[in-house]
């Protein structure tokens, strides 16, 4: 069995937004297995991106997105040249506004959800597209509008895509469930 090398990724956030937001253009790179203390959203605009998280792989085509929870080991590979929006929101930023965020898991199954949930995913994508437009232009009022959209996205994620999860903590032979 092949051993995976796993590294920790330091998130380089913007001093003015406290998140990392960019449009990534990739001609076929591979980001090996890594993890970080941030929620990551990937929204493919062009090409194809293979995202693997928690031993499940998903090929993202244009118009599809994936959400990777904090502390989850994941990787991605451009199977064709691609362009995607990348948003990474550090847990320390999230804790300021969602105090119990470490007890939550965010689930976005783009393309697999029922109609009502898929409409929420479409809202998430529209917010990301507006954030991209603002980030590309950086016109007057950029920071105010960008942060408004960021908080709208966080409210949508918290209200529509969060689930409380139970952590299993191993203490010798005993398992302690924290919920």
mmCIF file of C-alpha atoms in Angstrom:
data_model
loop_
_atom_site.group_PDB
_atom_site.id
_atom_site.type_symbol
_atom_site.label_atom_id
_atom_site.label_comp_id
_atom_site.label_asym_id
_atom_site.label_seq_id
_atom_site.Cartn_x
_atom_site.Cartn_y
_atom_site.Cartn_z
ATOM 1 C CA UNK A 1 0.000 0.000 0.000
ATOM 2 C CA UNK A 2 1.347 3.401 -0.978
ATOM 3 C CA UNK A 3 1.947 5.787 1.898
ATOM 4 C CA UNK A 4 0.542 9.302 1.540
ATOM 5 C CA UNK A 5 2.732 12.201 2.532
ATOM 6 C CA UNK A 6 0.516 14.744 4.281
ATOM 7 C CA UNK A 7 1.546 18.311 4.969
ATOM 8 C CA UNK A 8 0.045 21.259 6.802
ATOM 9 C CA UNK A 9 -0.841 24.255 4.625
ATOM 10 C CA UNK A 10 -0.446 27.708 6.117
ATOM 11 C CA UNK A 11 -3.272 29.894 4.799
ATOM 12 C CA UNK A 12 -2.071 33.274 3.537
ATOM 13 C CA UNK A 13 -4.989 35.553 4.263
ATOM 14 C CA UNK A 14 -5.417 39.097 3.091
ATOM 15 C CA UNK A 15 -4.798 41.697 5.782
ATOM 16 C CA UNK A 16 -7.902 43.576 4.702
ATOM 17 C CA UNK A 17 -10.399 40.697 4.350
ATOM 18 C CA UNK A 18 -8.935 38.121 6.789
ATOM 19 C CA UNK A 19 -9.611 35.327 4.251
ATOM 20 C CA UNK A 20 -7.846 34.035 1.183
ATOM 21 C CA UNK A 21 -9.803 34.720 -1.977
ATOM 22 C CA UNK A 22 -8.418 34.366 -5.474
ATOM 23 C CA UNK A 23 -9.120 33.180 -8.982
ATOM 24 C CA UNK A 24 -6.737 30.301 -9.601
ATOM 25 C CA UNK A 25 -5.602 29.445 -13.120
ATOM 26 C CA UNK A 26 -4.097 25.988 -13.266
ATOM 27 C CA UNK A 27 -2.514 24.312 -16.279
ATOM 28 C CA UNK A 28 -2.305 20.828 -14.783
ATOM 29 C CA UNK A 29 -0.819 21.093 -11.310
ATOM 30 C CA UNK A 30 -1.318 18.700 -8.431
ATOM 31 C CA UNK A 31 -1.727 19.862 -4.834
ATOM 32 C CA UNK A 32 -0.655 16.828 -2.777
ATOM 33 C CA UNK A 33 -2.455 15.703 0.360
ATOM 34 C CA UNK A 34 -2.587 18.464 2.931
ATOM 35 C CA UNK A 35 -4.809 19.949 5.615
ATOM 36 C CA UNK A 36 -5.385 23.347 7.168
ATOM 37 C CA UNK A 37 -7.399 25.092 9.823
ATOM 38 C CA UNK A 38 -9.743 26.715 7.314
ATOM 39 C CA UNK A 39 -12.885 25.927 5.392
ATOM 40 C CA UNK A 40 -12.116 25.821 1.685
ATOM 41 C CA UNK A 41 -14.583 26.412 -1.133
ATOM 42 C CA UNK A 42 -13.610 25.658 -4.721
ATOM 43 C CA UNK A 43 -15.868 26.771 -7.585
ATOM 44 C CA UNK A 44 -14.764 25.678 -11.066
ATOM 45 C CA UNK A 45 -15.265 28.221 -13.851
ATOM 46 C CA UNK A 46 -13.395 26.418 -16.667
ATOM 47 C CA UNK A 47 -11.741 23.027 -17.184
ATOM 48 C CA UNK A 48 -11.760 20.137 -14.720
ATOM 49 C CA UNK A 49 -10.497 19.710 -11.190
ATOM 50 C CA UNK A 50 -10.319 16.398 -9.339
ATOM 51 C CA UNK A 51 -10.837 17.013 -5.615
ATOM 52 C CA UNK A 52 -10.153 14.238 -3.105
ATOM 53 C CA UNK A 53 -11.240 14.658 0.526
ATOM 54 C CA UNK A 54 -11.720 12.019 3.199
ATOM 55 C CA UNK A 55 -10.830 9.299 0.629
ATOM 56 C CA UNK A 56 -13.663 10.358 -1.712
ATOM 57 C CA UNK A 57 -12.882 11.872 -5.106
ATOM 58 C CA UNK A 58 -15.114 14.149 -7.123
ATOM 59 C CA UNK A 59 -14.436 15.524 -10.594
ATOM 60 C CA UNK A 60 -15.581 19.142 -10.683
ATOM 61 C CA UNK A 61 -16.647 20.440 -14.077
ATOM 62 C CA UNK A 62 -17.458 24.082 -14.903
ATOM 63 C CA UNK A 63 -20.260 25.413 -12.725
ATOM 64 C CA UNK A 64 -19.646 22.914 -9.907
ATOM 65 C CA UNK A 65 -18.272 23.581 -6.449
ATOM 66 C CA UNK A 66 -16.919 21.680 -3.468
ATOM 67 C CA UNK A 67 -16.543 22.581 0.183
ATOM 68 C CA UNK A 68 -13.747 21.085 2.271
ATOM 69 C CA UNK A 69 -14.082 21.344 6.024
ATOM 70 C CA UNK A 70 -11.274 22.475 8.305
ATOM 71 C CA UNK A 71 -8.748 19.825 9.366
ATOM 72 C CA UNK A 72 -9.781 17.478 6.525
ATOM 73 C CA UNK A 73 -6.965 15.850 4.561
ATOM 74 C CA UNK A 74 -7.453 16.620 0.875
ATOM 75 C CA UNK A 75 -5.746 17.078 -2.471
ATOM 76 C CA UNK A 76 -6.626 18.353 -5.917
ATOM 77 C CA UNK A 77 -5.408 17.861 -9.446
ATOM 78 C CA UNK A 78 -6.228 19.751 -12.613
ATOM 79 C CA UNK A 79 -7.129 16.992 -15.066
ATOM 80 C CA UNK A 80 -7.417 19.663 -17.773
ATOM 81 C CA UNK A 81 -6.262 23.276 -17.612
ATOM 82 C CA UNK A 82 -8.744 25.019 -15.368
ATOM 83 C CA UNK A 83 -9.794 28.237 -13.722
ATOM 84 C CA UNK A 84 -11.532 28.292 -10.365
ATOM 85 C CA UNK A 85 -12.485 30.530 -7.476
ATOM 86 C CA UNK A 86 -10.740 29.600 -4.237
ATOM 87 C CA UNK A 87 -12.023 30.868 -0.892
ATOM 88 C CA UNK A 88 -10.345 29.792 2.345
ATOM 89 C CA UNK A 89 -11.867 31.000 5.613
ATOM 90 C CA UNK A 90 -9.653 30.375 8.683
ATOM 91 C CA UNK A 91 -11.273 28.854 11.750
ATOM 92 C CA UNK A 92 -10.015 31.711 13.960
ATOM 93 C CA UNK A 93 -11.972 34.163 11.794
ATOM 94 C CA UNK A 94 -15.070 31.937 11.872
ATOM 95 C CA UNK A 95 -14.939 31.567 15.677
ATOM 96 C CA UNK A 96 -15.528 35.316 16.054
ATOM 97 C CA UNK A 97 -18.949 35.009 14.413
ATOM 98 C CA UNK A 98 -19.914 31.339 14.865
ATOM 99 C CA UNK A 99 -18.737 30.475 18.399
ATOM 100 C CA UNK A 100 -19.479 26.739 18.055
ATOM 101 C CA UNK A 101 -17.952 26.395 14.571
ATOM 102 C CA UNK A 102 -15.642 23.569 15.651
ATOM 103 C CA UNK A 103 -18.736 21.510 16.485
ATOM 104 C CA UNK A 104 -20.090 21.979 12.962
ATOM 105 C CA UNK A 105 -19.473 20.294 9.657
ATOM 106 C CA UNK A 106 -20.465 22.044 6.433
ATOM 107 C CA UNK A 107 -21.940 19.846 3.706
ATOM 108 C CA UNK A 108 -22.372 20.942 0.086
ATOM 109 C CA UNK A 109 -23.181 18.151 -2.368
ATOM 110 C CA UNK A 110 -23.395 20.161 -5.573
ATOM 111 C CA UNK A 111 -25.443 18.312 -8.168
ATOM 112 C CA UNK A 112 -26.698 15.709 -5.698
ATOM 113 C CA UNK A 113 -29.076 17.786 -3.594
ATOM 114 C CA UNK A 114 -32.855 18.111 -3.775
ATOM 115 C CA UNK A 115 -34.209 21.228 -5.511
ATOM 116 C CA UNK A 116 -34.482 23.468 -2.408
ATOM 117 C CA UNK A 117 -30.907 22.729 -1.330
ATOM 118 C CA UNK A 118 -29.631 23.087 -4.909
ATOM 119 C CA UNK A 119 -31.190 26.588 -4.987
ATOM 120 C CA UNK A 120 -29.113 27.452 -1.893
ATOM 121 C CA UNK A 121 -25.989 26.135 -3.653
ATOM 122 C CA UNK A 122 -26.816 28.383 -6.630
ATOM 123 C CA UNK A 123 -27.045 31.337 -4.196
ATOM 124 C CA UNK A 124 -23.612 30.417 -2.832
ATOM 125 C CA UNK A 125 -22.171 30.362 -6.368
ATOM 126 C CA UNK A 126 -23.694 33.750 -7.214
ATOM 127 C CA UNK A 127 -22.123 35.250 -4.093
ATOM 128 C CA UNK A 128 -18.741 33.807 -5.098
ATOM 129 C CA UNK A 129 -19.143 35.232 -8.623
ATOM 130 C CA UNK A 130 -19.934 38.693 -7.198
ATOM 131 C CA UNK A 131 -16.928 38.428 -4.854
ATOM 132 C CA UNK A 132 -14.746 37.552 -7.861
ATOM 133 C CA UNK A 133 -16.017 40.552 -9.822
ATOM 134 C CA UNK A 134 -15.260 42.849 -6.876
ATOM 135 C CA UNK A 135 -11.829 41.289 -6.349
ATOM 136 C CA UNK A 136 -10.987 41.614 -10.056
ATOM 137 C CA UNK A 137 -11.955 45.307 -10.245
ATOM 138 C CA UNK A 138 -11.043 46.591 -6.768
ATOM 139 C CA UNK A 139 -13.082 49.734 -7.364
ATOM 140 C CA UNK A 140 -14.069 52.268 -4.714
ATOM 141 C CA UNK A 141 -15.946 50.609 -1.868
ATOM 142 C CA UNK A 142 -14.409 47.202 -2.672
ATOM 143 C CA UNK A 143 -13.722 46.237 0.936
ATOM 144 C CA UNK A 144 -17.186 47.189 2.179
ATOM 145 C CA UNK A 145 -19.003 45.265 -0.568
ATOM 146 C CA UNK A 146 -16.642 42.288 -0.437
ATOM 147 C CA UNK A 147 -17.129 41.915 3.323
ATOM 148 C CA UNK A 148 -20.910 42.243 2.945
ATOM 149 C CA UNK A 149 -20.822 39.331 0.496
ATOM 150 C CA UNK A 150 -18.471 37.342 2.722
ATOM 151 C CA UNK A 151 -20.878 37.649 5.659
ATOM 152 C CA UNK A 152 -23.856 36.853 3.423
ATOM 153 C CA UNK A 153 -21.998 33.693 2.369
ATOM 154 C CA UNK A 154 -21.236 32.793 6.007
ATOM 155 C CA UNK A 155 -24.908 33.255 6.963
ATOM 156 C CA UNK A 156 -25.943 31.024 4.057
ATOM 157 C CA UNK A 157 -23.387 28.375 5.004
ATOM 158 C CA UNK A 158 -24.378 28.432 8.675
ATOM 159 C CA UNK A 159 -28.120 28.428 7.973
ATOM 160 C CA UNK A 160 -28.255 26.000 5.045
ATOM 161 C CA UNK A 161 -25.144 23.812 5.000
ATOM 162 C CA UNK A 162 -24.068 23.258 8.620
ATOM 163 C CA UNK A 163 -24.605 20.083 10.586
ATOM 164 C CA UNK A 164 -23.627 19.375 14.160
ATOM 165 C CA UNK A 165 -21.279 16.428 14.353
ATOM 166 C CA UNK A 166 -20.072 14.104 17.058
ATOM 167 C CA UNK A 167 -16.329 13.920 17.636
ATOM 168 C CA UNK A 168 -14.923 10.657 18.862
ATOM 169 C CA UNK A 169 -12.084 11.110 21.304
ATOM 170 C CA UNK A 170 -10.037 8.009 22.074
ATOM 171 C CA UNK A 171 -8.842 7.663 25.669
ATOM 172 C CA UNK A 172 -7.155 4.300 25.980
ATOM 173 C CA UNK A 173 -9.899 1.699 25.505
ATOM 174 C CA UNK A 174 -12.768 4.148 26.044
ATOM 175 C CA UNK A 175 -14.473 6.308 23.462
ATOM 176 C CA UNK A 176 -15.900 9.617 24.604
ATOM 177 C CA UNK A 177 -18.566 11.109 22.334
ATOM 178 C CA UNK A 178 -18.764 14.888 22.294
ATOM 179 C CA UNK A 179 -21.685 16.409 20.491
#
